[in-house]
Short mmCIF file of N, CA and C (backbone and C1' of nucleotides) in Angstrom, two decimals:
data_model
loop_
_atom_site.label_atom_id
_atom_site.label_comp_id
_atom_site.label_asym_id
_atom_site.label_seq_id
_atom_site.Cartn_x
_atom_site.Cartn_y
_atom_site.Cartn_z
N MET C 252 146.45 -114.28 32.13
CA MET C 252 146.15 -112.96 31.46
C MET C 252 146.34 -111.93 32.73
N ARG C 253 147.44 -111.10 32.13
CA ARG C 253 148.09 -110.17 32.88
C ARG C 253 146.96 -109.32 33.48
N PHE C 254 147.34 -108.88 34.89
CA PHE C 254 146.72 -107.98 35.75
C PHE C 254 146.77 -106.47 35.05
N ASP C 255 145.61 -105.89 34.62
CA ASP C 255 145.36 -104.32 33.98
C ASP C 255 145.16 -103.37 35.38
N GLY C 256 146.17 -102.69 35.97
CA GLY C 256 146.06 -101.97 36.76
C GLY C 256 145.39 -100.95 36.74
N VAL C 257 145.43 -100.33 35.20
CA VAL C 257 144.37 -99.31 34.49
C VAL C 257 143.35 -99.09 34.80
N ALA C 258 142.63 -100.40 33.79
CA ALA C 258 141.60 -101.34 34.39
C ALA C 258 140.81 -101.24 35.51
N PHE C 259 141.58 -102.12 36.42
CA PHE C 259 141.17 -102.24 37.94
C PHE C 259 140.95 -101.10 38.68
N ALA C 260 142.01 -99.72 38.59
CA ALA C 260 141.73 -98.43 39.05
C ALA C 260 140.29 -97.61 38.70
N ARG C 261 139.94 -98.20 37.47
CA ARG C 261 138.79 -97.65 36.60
C ARG C 261 137.74 -98.18 37.61
N GLU C 262 137.69 -99.18 37.32
CA GLU C 262 136.59 -100.55 37.79
C GLU C 262 136.72 -99.41 39.73
N VAL C 263 137.40 -99.47 40.15
CA VAL C 263 137.64 -99.24 41.94
C VAL C 263 136.65 -98.02 41.98
N LYS C 264 137.47 -97.13 41.02
CA LYS C 264 136.89 -95.86 41.32
C LYS C 264 135.22 -95.87 41.16
N ASP C 265 134.65 -96.52 39.92
CA ASP C 265 133.53 -96.74 39.86
C ASP C 265 132.41 -97.28 40.86
N ILE C 266 133.12 -98.17 41.71
CA ILE C 266 132.33 -99.36 42.52
C ILE C 266 132.39 -97.95 43.67
N VAL C 267 133.62 -97.63 44.12
CA VAL C 267 133.43 -96.68 45.36
C VAL C 267 132.50 -95.34 45.28
N THR C 268 132.46 -95.06 43.91
CA THR C 268 131.70 -93.95 43.73
C THR C 268 130.13 -94.21 43.81
N ARG C 269 129.71 -95.54 43.61
CA ARG C 269 128.35 -95.70 43.91
C ARG C 269 128.02 -95.94 45.52
N ILE C 270 128.62 -96.01 46.30
CA ILE C 270 128.72 -96.52 47.39
C ILE C 270 127.61 -95.43 48.29
N PRO C 271 126.12 -95.95 48.57
CA PRO C 271 125.50 -94.76 49.01
C PRO C 271 125.90 -93.81 50.64
N LYS C 272 125.70 -92.98 50.30
CA LYS C 272 125.82 -92.43 51.86
C LYS C 272 125.46 -93.37 53.17
N GLY C 273 125.91 -93.52 54.00
CA GLY C 273 125.41 -94.28 55.28
C GLY C 273 125.94 -95.35 55.06
N LYS C 274 126.50 -96.18 53.93
CA LYS C 274 127.16 -97.32 53.70
C LYS C 274 128.45 -97.39 53.56
N VAL C 275 129.06 -98.77 53.94
CA VAL C 275 130.23 -99.20 53.59
C VAL C 275 130.74 -100.17 52.74
N LEU C 276 132.05 -100.50 52.27
CA LEU C 276 132.46 -102.08 51.18
C LEU C 276 133.90 -102.01 52.26
N SER C 277 134.28 -103.46 52.31
CA SER C 277 135.56 -103.77 52.79
C SER C 277 136.11 -103.57 51.32
N TYR C 278 137.49 -103.49 51.62
CA TYR C 278 138.36 -103.48 50.43
C TYR C 278 138.04 -104.86 49.86
N GLY C 279 138.19 -106.08 50.02
CA GLY C 279 137.87 -107.13 49.37
C GLY C 279 136.50 -107.22 48.94
N ASP C 280 135.43 -106.65 49.18
CA ASP C 280 134.31 -106.28 48.59
C ASP C 280 134.70 -105.75 47.19
N VAL C 281 135.04 -104.61 47.30
CA VAL C 281 135.27 -103.86 46.39
C VAL C 281 136.28 -104.44 45.21
N ALA C 282 137.21 -105.45 45.68
CA ALA C 282 137.96 -106.28 44.97
C ALA C 282 136.88 -107.30 44.11
N TRP C 283 136.37 -107.82 44.67
CA TRP C 283 135.23 -108.73 44.61
C TRP C 283 134.46 -107.91 43.29
N LEU C 284 134.05 -107.04 43.46
CA LEU C 284 132.74 -106.16 42.67
C LEU C 284 133.52 -106.36 41.29
N ALA C 285 134.87 -105.93 41.57
CA ALA C 285 135.80 -105.33 40.20
C ALA C 285 136.26 -106.35 39.55
N GLY C 286 135.90 -107.48 40.08
CA GLY C 286 136.06 -109.14 39.38
C GLY C 286 137.55 -109.13 39.49
N ALA C 287 137.90 -109.02 40.68
CA ALA C 287 139.40 -109.47 40.39
C ALA C 287 139.82 -109.79 42.31
N PRO C 288 139.08 -111.16 42.72
CA PRO C 288 139.24 -111.62 44.14
C PRO C 288 140.48 -111.71 44.57
N ASN C 289 140.89 -111.58 45.58
CA ASN C 289 141.87 -111.64 46.37
C ASN C 289 143.15 -110.48 45.94
N HIS C 290 142.28 -109.35 45.51
CA HIS C 290 143.24 -108.16 45.28
C HIS C 290 142.98 -107.15 46.29
N ALA C 291 142.55 -107.30 47.18
CA ALA C 291 141.99 -106.23 48.46
C ALA C 291 143.09 -105.13 48.71
N ARG C 292 144.55 -105.88 48.76
CA ARG C 292 145.50 -104.77 48.79
C ARG C 292 145.59 -104.09 47.26
N GLN C 293 145.89 -103.95 46.51
CA GLN C 293 145.78 -103.40 45.34
C GLN C 293 144.47 -102.43 45.09
N VAL C 294 143.60 -102.63 46.06
CA VAL C 294 142.35 -101.60 46.50
C VAL C 294 143.23 -100.48 47.21
N GLY C 295 143.42 -100.99 48.01
CA GLY C 295 143.97 -99.92 49.07
C GLY C 295 145.48 -99.40 48.56
N LYS C 296 146.01 -99.53 47.38
CA LYS C 296 146.84 -99.32 46.44
C LYS C 296 146.21 -97.53 45.93
N VAL C 297 145.23 -98.10 44.94
CA VAL C 297 144.71 -97.45 44.27
C VAL C 297 143.55 -96.42 45.26
N LEU C 298 143.45 -96.46 46.45
CA LEU C 298 142.67 -95.48 47.03
C LEU C 298 143.58 -94.54 47.88
N ALA C 299 144.47 -94.76 47.83
CA ALA C 299 146.07 -93.92 48.47
C ALA C 299 146.28 -93.20 47.34
N MET C 300 146.07 -93.42 46.04
CA MET C 300 146.72 -92.42 45.08
C MET C 300 145.62 -91.53 44.50
N ILE C 301 144.17 -92.31 44.82
CA ILE C 301 143.29 -91.09 44.88
C ILE C 301 143.27 -90.22 45.24
N GLY C 302 143.41 -90.30 46.59
CA GLY C 302 143.48 -89.56 47.46
C GLY C 302 142.32 -88.71 48.35
N LYS C 303 142.39 -88.28 49.07
CA LYS C 303 141.08 -88.22 50.12
C LYS C 303 140.26 -87.20 49.61
N ASP C 304 140.87 -86.27 48.79
CA ASP C 304 140.60 -84.90 48.69
C ASP C 304 139.59 -85.18 46.95
N SER C 305 139.42 -86.13 46.48
CA SER C 305 139.38 -86.03 45.55
C SER C 305 137.57 -86.47 45.39
N GLU C 306 136.81 -86.52 44.04
CA GLU C 306 135.21 -86.78 43.90
C GLU C 306 135.33 -87.98 44.86
N THR C 307 136.04 -89.02 44.85
CA THR C 307 135.59 -90.14 45.10
C THR C 307 135.78 -90.53 46.73
N PRO C 308 134.23 -90.97 47.36
CA PRO C 308 134.34 -91.13 48.67
C PRO C 308 135.07 -92.22 49.32
N CYS C 309 136.27 -92.03 48.98
CA CYS C 309 137.20 -92.99 49.70
C CYS C 309 136.80 -93.32 51.29
N HIS C 310 136.41 -93.03 51.78
CA HIS C 310 135.88 -92.84 53.84
C HIS C 310 135.04 -94.11 53.69
N ARG C 311 134.21 -94.37 52.27
CA ARG C 311 133.35 -95.53 52.84
C ARG C 311 133.86 -96.46 52.49
N VAL C 312 135.31 -96.90 52.56
CA VAL C 312 135.92 -98.16 52.23
C VAL C 312 136.71 -98.17 53.69
N VAL C 313 136.23 -99.55 54.34
CA VAL C 313 137.12 -100.08 55.65
C VAL C 313 137.67 -101.52 55.27
N ASN C 314 138.23 -102.17 56.13
CA ASN C 314 138.64 -103.52 56.41
C ASN C 314 137.73 -104.45 56.87
N ALA C 315 137.95 -105.42 56.48
CA ALA C 315 136.99 -106.74 56.68
C ALA C 315 136.53 -106.49 58.09
N SER C 316 137.06 -106.10 58.83
CA SER C 316 136.37 -106.30 60.57
C SER C 316 136.09 -104.92 60.73
N GLY C 317 135.90 -103.88 59.89
CA GLY C 317 135.33 -102.58 59.84
C GLY C 317 136.17 -101.66 60.85
N ARG C 318 137.24 -101.95 60.83
CA ARG C 318 138.41 -100.84 61.10
C ARG C 318 139.12 -99.71 59.97
N CYS C 319 138.74 -98.60 60.40
CA CYS C 319 139.46 -97.70 59.61
C CYS C 319 140.75 -97.73 59.13
N ALA C 320 140.87 -96.97 58.39
CA ALA C 320 142.55 -96.77 57.40
C ALA C 320 143.65 -96.52 58.89
N PRO C 321 144.29 -97.13 58.94
CA PRO C 321 145.51 -97.05 60.03
C PRO C 321 146.14 -95.80 60.33
N HIS C 322 145.93 -94.42 58.97
CA HIS C 322 146.86 -93.43 59.01
C HIS C 322 146.06 -92.35 58.47
N TRP C 323 144.22 -92.28 59.09
CA TRP C 323 143.69 -91.82 58.56
C TRP C 323 142.29 -91.87 59.44
N PRO C 324 142.69 -91.10 61.04
CA PRO C 324 141.70 -91.33 61.99
C PRO C 324 140.59 -90.71 61.89
N ALA C 325 140.74 -89.22 61.16
CA ALA C 325 139.16 -88.43 60.62
C ALA C 325 138.26 -89.11 60.19
N GLN C 326 138.26 -90.39 59.41
CA GLN C 326 137.87 -91.47 58.54
C GLN C 326 136.61 -91.92 59.47
N HIS C 327 136.92 -92.13 60.55
CA HIS C 327 135.79 -92.45 61.63
C HIS C 327 134.53 -91.37 61.61
N GLN C 328 135.06 -90.14 62.05
CA GLN C 328 134.01 -89.05 62.06
C GLN C 328 133.87 -88.96 60.91
N LEU C 329 134.08 -88.58 59.55
CA LEU C 329 133.42 -88.78 58.48
C LEU C 329 132.01 -89.69 58.55
N LEU C 330 132.40 -90.76 58.76
CA LEU C 330 131.34 -91.95 58.44
C LEU C 330 130.36 -91.64 59.67
N HIS C 331 130.56 -91.46 60.72
CA HIS C 331 129.80 -90.88 61.90
C HIS C 331 129.00 -90.18 61.30
N SER C 332 129.44 -89.17 60.68
CA SER C 332 128.63 -87.96 60.33
C SER C 332 127.56 -87.75 59.01
N GLU C 333 127.81 -89.14 58.61
CA GLU C 333 126.98 -89.85 57.71
C GLU C 333 125.94 -90.72 58.06
N GLY C 334 125.98 -91.21 59.34
CA GLY C 334 125.14 -91.80 59.73
C GLY C 334 125.59 -93.35 60.01
N VAL C 335 126.98 -93.79 59.77
CA VAL C 335 127.31 -94.96 59.61
C VAL C 335 127.44 -95.33 61.45
N ARG C 336 126.52 -96.63 61.90
CA ARG C 336 126.53 -97.01 63.12
C ARG C 336 127.69 -97.99 63.41
N PHE C 337 128.67 -97.56 64.88
CA PHE C 337 129.80 -98.27 65.03
C PHE C 337 129.29 -99.06 66.09
N LEU C 338 130.38 -99.89 66.79
CA LEU C 338 130.20 -100.59 67.65
C LEU C 338 131.32 -100.20 68.79
N SER C 339 131.15 -100.60 69.88
CA SER C 339 131.90 -100.25 71.03
C SER C 339 133.35 -100.30 70.88
N SER C 340 133.89 -101.18 70.29
CA SER C 340 135.03 -101.39 70.09
C SER C 340 135.63 -100.36 68.77
N GLY C 341 134.52 -99.63 68.75
CA GLY C 341 135.32 -98.65 67.30
C GLY C 341 134.99 -98.88 66.45
N ALA C 342 134.66 -100.05 65.70
CA ALA C 342 134.56 -100.56 64.32
C ALA C 342 133.43 -100.09 63.90
N VAL C 343 133.38 -100.32 62.56
CA VAL C 343 132.15 -100.26 61.90
C VAL C 343 131.09 -101.24 62.10
N ASN C 344 129.71 -101.30 62.50
CA ASN C 344 129.10 -102.20 62.41
C ASN C 344 128.80 -102.63 60.84
N MET C 345 129.40 -103.57 60.82
CA MET C 345 129.20 -104.08 59.16
C MET C 345 127.89 -104.76 58.95
N ALA C 346 127.61 -105.45 59.93
CA ALA C 346 126.24 -106.31 59.63
C ALA C 346 125.11 -105.39 59.31
N LEU C 347 125.14 -104.31 59.95
CA LEU C 347 124.19 -103.25 59.54
C LEU C 347 124.80 -101.82 58.47
N CYS C 348 125.73 -101.66 58.30
CA CYS C 348 126.03 -100.69 57.59
C CYS C 348 126.64 -101.02 55.81
N ARG C 349 127.18 -102.73 55.74
CA ARG C 349 127.70 -103.07 54.64
C ARG C 349 126.80 -102.89 53.30
N TRP C 350 127.08 -102.52 52.35
CA TRP C 350 126.57 -102.17 51.21
C TRP C 350 126.24 -103.35 50.37
N HIS C 351 125.12 -103.62 49.95
CA HIS C 351 124.64 -104.67 49.11
C HIS C 351 124.22 -104.17 47.82
N PRO C 352 125.19 -104.25 46.68
CA PRO C 352 124.40 -103.35 45.68
C PRO C 352 123.27 -103.92 45.08
N GLU C 353 122.95 -105.29 45.36
CA GLU C 353 121.66 -105.71 44.71
C GLU C 353 120.10 -105.05 45.49
N ASP C 354 120.31 -104.71 46.61
CA ASP C 354 119.50 -104.08 47.35
C ASP C 354 118.87 -102.80 46.60
N ASP C 355 119.73 -102.20 45.54
CA ASP C 355 119.28 -101.33 45.26
C ASP C 355 118.18 -101.27 44.42
N LEU C 356 118.28 -102.48 43.98
CA LEU C 356 117.16 -102.65 42.56
C LEU C 356 116.13 -103.38 43.20
N ILE C 357 115.94 -103.30 44.22
CA ILE C 357 114.46 -104.01 44.91
C ILE C 357 113.75 -102.31 45.32
P DA T 234 163.45 -115.22 36.16
"O5'" DA T 234 164.52 -115.30 36.87
"C5'" DA T 234 165.60 -115.23 37.10
"C4'" DA T 234 166.14 -114.87 38.23
"C3'" DA T 234 165.39 -115.13 39.80
"O3'" DA T 234 165.84 -115.72 40.56
"C1'" DA T 234 165.85 -113.14 39.86
P DC T 235 165.10 -116.43 41.78
"O5'" DC T 235 165.38 -115.28 43.14
"C5'" DC T 235 166.59 -114.77 43.66
"C4'" DC T 235 166.67 -113.83 44.41
"C3'" DC T 235 165.77 -114.32 45.75
"O3'" DC T 235 165.92 -113.83 46.80
"C1'" DC T 235 165.08 -111.67 44.76
P DA T 236 165.57 -114.09 48.45
"O5'" DA T 236 165.22 -112.76 48.60
"C5'" DA T 236 165.90 -111.70 48.71
"C4'" DA T 236 165.51 -110.46 49.50
"C3'" DA T 236 164.37 -110.81 50.87
"O3'" DA T 236 164.93 -109.78 51.96
"C1'" DA T 236 163.55 -109.19 48.74
P DT T 237 163.74 -109.65 52.86
"O5'" DT T 237 162.97 -108.45 52.55
"C5'" DT T 237 163.38 -107.16 52.43
"C4'" DT T 237 162.68 -106.37 51.97
"C3'" DT T 237 161.52 -105.94 53.25
"O3'" DT T 237 161.65 -104.81 53.25
"C1'" DT T 237 160.58 -106.53 50.57
P DT T 238 160.34 -104.56 54.72
"O5'" DT T 238 158.95 -103.78 54.01
"C5'" DT T 238 159.34 -102.73 52.99
"C4'" DT T 238 158.29 -102.77 52.31
"C3'" DT T 238 156.59 -101.97 53.23
"O3'" DT T 238 156.42 -101.48 52.58
"C1'" DT T 238 156.53 -103.77 51.48
P DG T 239 155.57 -100.29 54.03
"O5'" DG T 239 154.21 -101.33 54.43
"C5'" DG T 239 153.17 -101.25 54.64
"C4'" DG T 239 152.34 -100.73 53.46
"C3'" DG T 239 150.95 -100.91 53.84
"O3'" DG T 239 150.18 -100.24 53.17
"C1'" DG T 239 151.26 -102.55 52.33
P DA T 240 149.79 -98.72 53.87
"O5'" DA T 240 148.53 -99.05 53.84
"C5'" DA T 240 147.32 -98.57 55.16
"C4'" DA T 240 146.25 -99.08 54.87
"C3'" DA T 240 145.64 -100.37 53.98
"O3'" DA T 240 144.65 -101.01 54.51
"C1'" DA T 240 144.58 -98.22 53.51
P DC T 241 144.90 -102.02 55.40
"O5'" DC T 241 144.74 -103.43 54.45
"C5'" DC T 241 143.50 -103.11 52.88
"C4'" DC T 241 143.24 -104.67 52.87
"C3'" DC T 241 142.51 -105.21 53.85
"O3'" DC T 241 141.88 -105.69 53.26
"C1'" DC T 241 144.12 -106.56 53.17
P DC T 242 140.26 -106.61 53.89
"O5'" DC T 242 140.66 -108.18 54.16
"C5'" DC T 242 140.46 -109.08 53.06
"C4'" DC T 242 140.73 -110.31 53.08
"C3'" DC T 242 139.40 -110.74 54.51
"O3'" DC T 242 139.07 -112.03 54.15
"C1'" DC T 242 141.86 -111.05 54.90
P DG T 243 137.13 -112.13 54.92
"O5'" DG T 243 138.21 -113.70 55.86
"C5'" DG T 243 138.85 -114.61 54.87
"C4'" DG T 243 139.40 -115.85 55.87
"C3'" DG T 243 138.78 -115.87 57.19
"O3'" DG T 243 138.12 -117.43 56.98
"C1'" DG T 243 140.85 -115.46 57.77
P DG T 244 137.38 -117.88 58.35
"O5'" DG T 244 138.66 -118.67 59.06
"C5'" DG T 244 139.60 -119.51 58.66
"C4'" DG T 244 140.81 -119.41 59.79
"C3'" DG T 244 140.23 -120.59 60.55
"O3'" DG T 244 140.92 -121.46 61.32
"C1'" DG T 244 141.54 -118.54 61.19
P DT T 245 140.84 -122.50 62.48
"O5'" DT T 245 142.13 -122.17 63.21
"C5'" DT T 245 143.15 -122.18 62.92
"C4'" DT T 245 144.07 -121.85 63.55
"C3'" DT T 245 144.23 -122.37 64.75
"O3'" DT T 245 145.05 -122.76 65.90
"C1'" DT T 245 144.37 -120.12 65.36
P DT T 246 145.51 -123.99 66.98
"O5'" DT T 246 144.89 -122.79 68.40
"C5'" DT T 246 145.62 -122.61 69.30
"C4'" DT T 246 146.84 -121.69 69.52
"C3'" DT T 246 147.28 -121.16 70.52
"O3'" DT T 246 148.84 -120.74 70.69
"C1'" DT T 246 146.44 -119.39 69.76
P DA A 287 136.42 -106.62 71.64
"O5'" DA A 287 137.42 -107.52 72.48
"C5'" DA A 287 137.92 -106.73 74.00
"C4'" DA A 287 139.57 -106.76 74.03
"C3'" DA A 287 140.22 -106.00 72.68
"O3'" DA A 287 141.50 -105.85 73.15
"C1'" DA A 287 140.85 -108.63 73.01
P DA A 288 142.38 -104.86 72.34
"O5'" DA A 288 143.95 -105.37 71.95
"C5'" DA A 288 144.25 -106.61 73.15
"C4'" DA A 288 145.36 -107.22 73.00
"C3'" DA A 288 146.06 -107.11 71.51
"O3'" DA A 288 147.31 -107.54 71.58
"C1'" DA A 288 145.21 -109.35 71.32
P DA A 289 148.58 -106.22 70.55
"O5'" DA A 289 149.43 -107.58 70.83
"C5'" DA A 289 149.69 -108.69 71.67
"C4'" DA A 289 149.61 -110.07 70.85
"C3'" DA A 289 151.09 -110.23 69.64
"O3'" DA A 289 152.03 -110.93 70.02
"C1'" DA A 289 149.09 -111.35 69.28
P DC A 290 153.34 -110.93 69.01
"O5'" DC A 290 152.70 -112.02 68.09
"C5'" DC A 290 152.04 -113.10 68.78
"C4'" DC A 290 151.78 -114.23 67.59
"C3'" DC A 290 152.47 -114.35 66.24
"O3'" DC A 290 153.05 -115.68 65.95
"C1'" DC A 290 150.24 -114.27 65.65
P DC A 291 154.16 -115.83 64.76
"O5'" DC A 291 153.37 -116.43 63.74
"C5'" DC A 291 152.27 -117.21 64.10
"C4'" DC A 291 151.68 -117.69 63.06
"C3'" DC A 291 152.56 -117.85 62.01
"O3'" DC A 291 152.62 -119.15 61.21
"C1'" DC A 291 150.61 -116.79 61.22
P DG A 292 153.48 -119.36 59.87
"O5'" DG A 292 152.80 -119.50 58.66
"C5'" DG A 292 151.60 -120.47 58.76
"C4'" DG A 292 150.62 -120.34 57.41
"C3'" DG A 292 151.25 -119.96 56.07
"O3'" DG A 292 150.68 -120.63 55.37
"C1'" DG A 292 150.25 -117.98 56.30
P DG A 293 151.10 -120.40 53.95
"O5'" DG A 293 150.09 -119.81 53.13
"C5'" DG A 293 148.75 -119.92 53.08
"C4'" DG A 293 147.53 -118.74 52.47
"C3'" DG A 293 148.39 -118.42 50.74
"O3'" DG A 293 147.73 -119.08 49.98
"C1'" DG A 293 148.03 -116.51 52.37
P DC A 294 148.12 -118.50 48.32
"O5'" DC A 294 147.45 -117.36 48.20
"C5'" DC A 294 146.13 -116.72 48.33
"C4'" DC A 294 146.22 -115.09 48.47
"C3'" DC A 294 146.95 -114.75 47.22
"O3'" DC A 294 145.89 -114.16 46.13
"C1'" DC A 294 147.48 -113.13 48.94
P DC A 295 146.69 -114.55 44.41
"O5'" DC A 295 147.18 -112.77 44.02
"C5'" DC A 295 146.83 -112.07 44.40
"C4'" DC A 295 147.58 -110.68 44.00
"C3'" DC A 295 148.34 -111.06 43.15
"O3'" DC A 295 148.65 -109.90 41.81
"C1'" DC A 295 149.31 -110.20 44.75
P DA A 296 149.48 -109.92 40.71
"O5'" DA A 296 149.56 -108.66 40.45
"C5'" DA A 296 148.80 -107.35 40.61
"C4'" DA A 296 148.79 -106.06 41.01
"C3'" DA A 296 150.06 -105.39 40.10
"O3'" DA A 296 150.12 -104.22 40.20
"C1'" DA A 296 150.81 -106.05 42.43
P DA A 297 150.67 -103.01 39.47
"O5'" DA A 297 151.93 -102.75 40.23
"C5'" DA A 297 151.55 -101.94 41.77
"C4'" DA A 297 152.65 -101.32 42.22
"C3'" DA A 297 153.97 -100.84 41.31
"O3'" DA A 297 154.29 -99.86 42.24
"C1'" DA A 297 154.32 -102.48 43.02
P DT A 298 155.43 -98.54 41.77
"O5'" DT A 298 156.47 -98.65 42.77
"C5'" DT A 298 156.52 -98.82 44.07
"C4'" DT A 298 157.54 -99.48 44.87
"C3'" DT A 298 158.70 -98.91 43.79
"O3'" DT A 298 159.78 -98.68 44.89
"C1'" DT A 298 159.25 -101.33 44.25
P DG A 299 160.92 -97.53 44.28
"O5'" DG A 299 162.42 -98.26 45.02
"C5'" DG A 299 162.30 -98.68 46.18
"C4'" DG A 299 163.66 -99.83 46.61
"C3'" DG A 299 164.88 -99.42 45.78
"O3'" DG A 299 165.92 -99.56 46.46
"C1'" DG A 299 164.36 -101.67 44.85
#
DNA sequence: ACATTGACCGGTT
DNA sequence: AAACCGGCCAATG
């Protein structure tokens, strides 16, 4: 089955849009939720295409260690103003702020 | 068909 | 903490 970039991009957008304020997901998490494990890099590509000015809150996506996008330092401030907690290392406190979708059903 | 490039990930020095 | 490494995979030249 060939990779469908369009459907994938749609999934990614849907998922990212659902991330609650004050929570974050990693690229790998988004890929997994989109039904495409091991496609973290493609998630980054989609977000790059979307752009930070769109409806989609791309700033709620960081890498697995909680670091912000390399070329987008302002992401840190955006998240901080939403209440996301950071570690002294400057990375997001993933243990605290990682979004678990199933939590919203309870 | 082959090489390089990433908003990546996990593990090992 | 930081550098390094191998794995990953669509996109691009």
